Coordinates of C-alpha atoms in Angstrom, one line a residue:
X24 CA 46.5 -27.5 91.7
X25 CA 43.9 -25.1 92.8
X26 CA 45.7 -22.5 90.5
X27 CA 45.7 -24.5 87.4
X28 CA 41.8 -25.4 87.6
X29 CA 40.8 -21.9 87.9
X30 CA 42.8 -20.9 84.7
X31 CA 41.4 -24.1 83.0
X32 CA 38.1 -22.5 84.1
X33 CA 38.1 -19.3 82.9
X34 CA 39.4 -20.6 79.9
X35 CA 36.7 -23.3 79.3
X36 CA 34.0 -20.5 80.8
X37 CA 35.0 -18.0 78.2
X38 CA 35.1 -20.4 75.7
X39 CA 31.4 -21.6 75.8
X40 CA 30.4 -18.2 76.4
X41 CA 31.8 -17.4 73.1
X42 CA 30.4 -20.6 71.5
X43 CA 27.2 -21.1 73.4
X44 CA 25.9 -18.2 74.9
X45 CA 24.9 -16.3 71.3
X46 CA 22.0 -18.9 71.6
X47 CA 21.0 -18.3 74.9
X48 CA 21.1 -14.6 74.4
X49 CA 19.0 -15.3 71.1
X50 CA 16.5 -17.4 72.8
X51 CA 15.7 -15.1 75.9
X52 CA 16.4 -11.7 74.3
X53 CA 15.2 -12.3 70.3
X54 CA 11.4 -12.2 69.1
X55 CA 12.1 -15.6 67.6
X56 CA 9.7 -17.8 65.0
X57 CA 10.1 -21.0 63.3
X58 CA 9.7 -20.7 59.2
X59 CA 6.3 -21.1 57.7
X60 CA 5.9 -24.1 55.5
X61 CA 6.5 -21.4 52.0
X62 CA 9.5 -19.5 54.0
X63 CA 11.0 -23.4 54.8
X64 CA 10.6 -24.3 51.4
X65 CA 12.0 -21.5 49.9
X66 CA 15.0 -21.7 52.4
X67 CA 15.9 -25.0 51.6
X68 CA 16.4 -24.1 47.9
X69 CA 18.5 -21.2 48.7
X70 CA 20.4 -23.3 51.5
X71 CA 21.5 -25.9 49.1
X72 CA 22.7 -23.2 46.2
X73 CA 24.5 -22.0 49.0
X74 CA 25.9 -25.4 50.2
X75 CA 24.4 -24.6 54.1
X76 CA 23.8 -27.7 55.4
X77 CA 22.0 -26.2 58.5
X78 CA 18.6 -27.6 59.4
X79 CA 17.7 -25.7 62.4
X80 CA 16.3 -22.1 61.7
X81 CA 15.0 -19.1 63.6
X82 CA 13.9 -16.6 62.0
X83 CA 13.3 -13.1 63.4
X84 CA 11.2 -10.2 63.1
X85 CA 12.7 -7.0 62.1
X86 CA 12.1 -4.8 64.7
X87 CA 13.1 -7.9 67.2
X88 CA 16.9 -7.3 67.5
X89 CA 19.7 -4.9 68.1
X90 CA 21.8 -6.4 65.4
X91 CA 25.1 -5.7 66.9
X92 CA 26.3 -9.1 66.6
X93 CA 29.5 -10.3 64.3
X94 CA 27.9 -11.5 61.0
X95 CA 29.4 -13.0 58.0
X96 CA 27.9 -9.5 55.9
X97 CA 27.8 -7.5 59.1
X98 CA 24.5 -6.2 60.2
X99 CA 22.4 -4.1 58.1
X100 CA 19.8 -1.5 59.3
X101 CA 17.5 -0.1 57.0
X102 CA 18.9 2.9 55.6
X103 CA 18.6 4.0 51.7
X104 CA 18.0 0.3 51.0
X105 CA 14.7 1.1 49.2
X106 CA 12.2 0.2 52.1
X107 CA 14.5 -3.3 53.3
X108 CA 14.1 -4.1 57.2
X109 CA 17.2 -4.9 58.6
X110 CA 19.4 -7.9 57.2
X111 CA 21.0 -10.0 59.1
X112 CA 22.0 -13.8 59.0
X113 CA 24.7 -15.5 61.0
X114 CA 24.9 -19.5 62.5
X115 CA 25.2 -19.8 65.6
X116 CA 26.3 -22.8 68.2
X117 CA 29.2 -25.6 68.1
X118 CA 28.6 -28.5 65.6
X119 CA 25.7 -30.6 65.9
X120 CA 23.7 -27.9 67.6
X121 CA 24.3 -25.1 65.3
X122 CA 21.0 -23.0 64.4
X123 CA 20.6 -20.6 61.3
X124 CA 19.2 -16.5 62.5
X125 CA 18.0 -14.7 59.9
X126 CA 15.9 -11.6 59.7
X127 CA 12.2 -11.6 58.2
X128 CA 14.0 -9.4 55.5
X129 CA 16.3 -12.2 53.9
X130 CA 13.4 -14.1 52.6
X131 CA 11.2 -10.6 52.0
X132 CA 12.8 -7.8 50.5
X133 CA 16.2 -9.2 49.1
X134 CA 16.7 -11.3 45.3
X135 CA 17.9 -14.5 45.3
X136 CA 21.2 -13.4 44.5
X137 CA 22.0 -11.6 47.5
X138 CA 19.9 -14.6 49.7
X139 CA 22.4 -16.9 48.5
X140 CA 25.8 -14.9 48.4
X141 CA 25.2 -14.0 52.6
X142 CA 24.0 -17.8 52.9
X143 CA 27.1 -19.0 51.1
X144 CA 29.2 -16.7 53.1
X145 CA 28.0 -18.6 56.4
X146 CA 28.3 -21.8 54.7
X147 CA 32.0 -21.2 54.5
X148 CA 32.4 -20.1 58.5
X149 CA 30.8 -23.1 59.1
X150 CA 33.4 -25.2 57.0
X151 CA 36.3 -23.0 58.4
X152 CA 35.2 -23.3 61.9
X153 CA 35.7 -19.6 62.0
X154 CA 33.4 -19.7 65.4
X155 CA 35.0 -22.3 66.9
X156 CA 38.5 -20.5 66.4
X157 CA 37.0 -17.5 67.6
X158 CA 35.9 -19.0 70.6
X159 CA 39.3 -20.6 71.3
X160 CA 41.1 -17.4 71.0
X161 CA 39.4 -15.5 73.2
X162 CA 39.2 -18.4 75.7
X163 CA 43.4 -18.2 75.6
X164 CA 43.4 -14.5 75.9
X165 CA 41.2 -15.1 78.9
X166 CA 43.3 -17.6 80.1
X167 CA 46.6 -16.3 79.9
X168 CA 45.0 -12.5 81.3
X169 CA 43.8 -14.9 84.7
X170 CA 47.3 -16.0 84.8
X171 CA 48.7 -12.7 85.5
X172 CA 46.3 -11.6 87.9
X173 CA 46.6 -14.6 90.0
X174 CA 50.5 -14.1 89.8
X175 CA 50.4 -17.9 88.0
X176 CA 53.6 -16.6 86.3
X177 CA 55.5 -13.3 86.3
X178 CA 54.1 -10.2 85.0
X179 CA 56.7 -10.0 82.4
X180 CA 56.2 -13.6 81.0
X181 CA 52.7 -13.6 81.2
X182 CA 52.4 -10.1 79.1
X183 CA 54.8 -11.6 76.6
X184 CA 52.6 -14.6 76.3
X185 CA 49.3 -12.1 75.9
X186 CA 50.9 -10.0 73.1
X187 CA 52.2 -13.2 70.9
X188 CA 48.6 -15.0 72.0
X189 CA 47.0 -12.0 70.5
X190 CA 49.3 -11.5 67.2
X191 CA 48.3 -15.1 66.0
X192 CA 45.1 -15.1 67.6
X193 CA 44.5 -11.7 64.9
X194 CA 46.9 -13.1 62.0
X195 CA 45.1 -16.3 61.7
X196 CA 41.3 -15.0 62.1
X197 CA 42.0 -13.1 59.4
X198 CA 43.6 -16.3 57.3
X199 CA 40.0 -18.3 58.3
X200 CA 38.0 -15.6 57.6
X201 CA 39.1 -15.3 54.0
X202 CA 39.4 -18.9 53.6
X203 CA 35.9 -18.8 54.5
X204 CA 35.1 -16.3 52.2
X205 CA 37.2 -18.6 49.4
X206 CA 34.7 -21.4 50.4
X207 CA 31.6 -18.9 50.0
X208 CA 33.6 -18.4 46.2
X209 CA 33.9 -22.0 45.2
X210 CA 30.0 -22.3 45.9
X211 CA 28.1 -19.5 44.5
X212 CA 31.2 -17.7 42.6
X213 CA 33.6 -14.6 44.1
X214 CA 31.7 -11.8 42.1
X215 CA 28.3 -13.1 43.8
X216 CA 29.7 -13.0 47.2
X217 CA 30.7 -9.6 46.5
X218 CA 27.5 -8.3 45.1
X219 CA 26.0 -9.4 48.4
X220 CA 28.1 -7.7 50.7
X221 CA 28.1 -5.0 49.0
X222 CA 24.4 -5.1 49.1
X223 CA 24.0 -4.7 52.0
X224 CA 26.1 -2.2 52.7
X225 CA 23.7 -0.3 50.5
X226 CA 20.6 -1.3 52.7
X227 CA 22.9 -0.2 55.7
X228 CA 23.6 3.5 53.5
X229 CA 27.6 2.7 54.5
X230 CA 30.8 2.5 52.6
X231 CA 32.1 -1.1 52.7
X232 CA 34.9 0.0 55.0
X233 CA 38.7 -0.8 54.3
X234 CA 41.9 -1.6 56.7
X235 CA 43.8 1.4 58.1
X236 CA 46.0 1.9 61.4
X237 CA 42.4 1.5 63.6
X238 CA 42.0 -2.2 61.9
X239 CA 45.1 -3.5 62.9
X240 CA 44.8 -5.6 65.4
X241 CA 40.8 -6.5 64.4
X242 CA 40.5 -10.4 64.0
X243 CA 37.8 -9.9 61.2
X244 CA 39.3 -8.0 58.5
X245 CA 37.2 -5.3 57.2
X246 CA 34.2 -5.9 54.9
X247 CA 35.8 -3.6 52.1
X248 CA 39.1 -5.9 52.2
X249 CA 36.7 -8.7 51.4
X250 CA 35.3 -7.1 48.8
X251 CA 38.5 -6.2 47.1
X252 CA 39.8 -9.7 47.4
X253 CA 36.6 -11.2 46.1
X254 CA 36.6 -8.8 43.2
X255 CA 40.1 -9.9 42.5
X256 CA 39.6 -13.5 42.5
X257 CA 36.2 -13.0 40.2
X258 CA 38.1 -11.1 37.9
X259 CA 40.9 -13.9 37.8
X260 CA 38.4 -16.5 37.3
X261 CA 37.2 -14.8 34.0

């Protein structure tokens, strides 16, 4: 009995550390500010283009962050990107307590366009539950990995179970993801999604990167994949 708690509990701990700690880390670590009355106003315009039915937002200035967390565009640092700060937007949190981060640079130094293809990109993790699936996965991984150390089953079972946990955990992440970027799509159109990204990229100074060998077993396929099948399904919607 003792034995099965404990795996329950690493499983549930590295789920909400997945799912909950972003905010924590955000709140303690982030130079963090509410929206001004003109930067509130202007985000809900671009929220509701975007379909983001977030309410909560922090916004954070530039200099304030590492940006080395998982966003829907990845983060950008300023590089050739004509004097942009560093863009970054991502949600974070489970349902009903979910908070939108974005840089001082979102509402600053990028058009509309972009605002709302990285806003509408969001939108659709939020619809996928891309986080929550994230969280889940890694929460099984963790779970099954504490099973073979305490010897919960055999060595040989339990790495079995890792590898085949793993496979689907990486084959469907990839199936949300672009779902999510299929929702982003329906919103604001495929070819403004992809303009985004690829926006950003150019703040960043970085080719949108696409799959090889080293990609394989990445959850998040690569930002240039995206691209390519948002360019597809924009020029099949023409």
């Amino acid at each position: 009995m003792f034995t099965v708690a404990f795996l329950v509990g690493v499983a549930v701990v590295g789920f909400l550390a997945v799912e909950v700690g972003p905010l924590y880390a955000a709140d303690r670590f982030r130079d963090l500010r509410e929206p001004n009355d003109g930067e509130r106003k202007r985000l809900a315009s671009l929220r509701e283009t975007a379909g983001l039915d977030i309410e909560r937002v922090a916004i954070e200035t530039d200099g304030g962050a590492t940006g080395d967390e998982e966003t829907a565009d990845g983060a950008a640092t300023n590089g050739d990107g004509a004097g942009i700060g560093r863009v970054d937007i991502a949600v974070r949190g489970p349902p009903g307590r979910r908070v939108l981060f974005l840089t001082e640079s979102v509402l600053d130094g990028l058009d509309e366009d972009v605002a709302i293809g990285l806003l509408a990109a969001e939108a659709g993790r939020v619809e996928t539950y891309y986080g929550e699936f994230r969280a889940v996965s890694i929460a099984a991984v963790l779970g099954v990995l504490a099973a073979i150390v305490t010897v919960a089953v055999p060595f040989q079972a339990g790495f079995a179970s890792l590898v085949a946990v793993a496979l689907v955990a990486f084959w469907v992440g990839r199936r949300v993801q672009y779902a999510a970027d299929d929702r982003a799509a329906d919103a604001v159109g495929a070819g403004r999604v992809a303009d985004a990204f690829e926006r950003v990229a150019a703040v960043r100074g970085v080719e949108p990167a696409r799959g090889d060998w080293s990609t394989w077993f990445e959850v998040q396929p690569p930002l240039g994949d995206r691209i390519a099948a948002l360019r597809e399904r924009a020029g099949s919607d023409d």
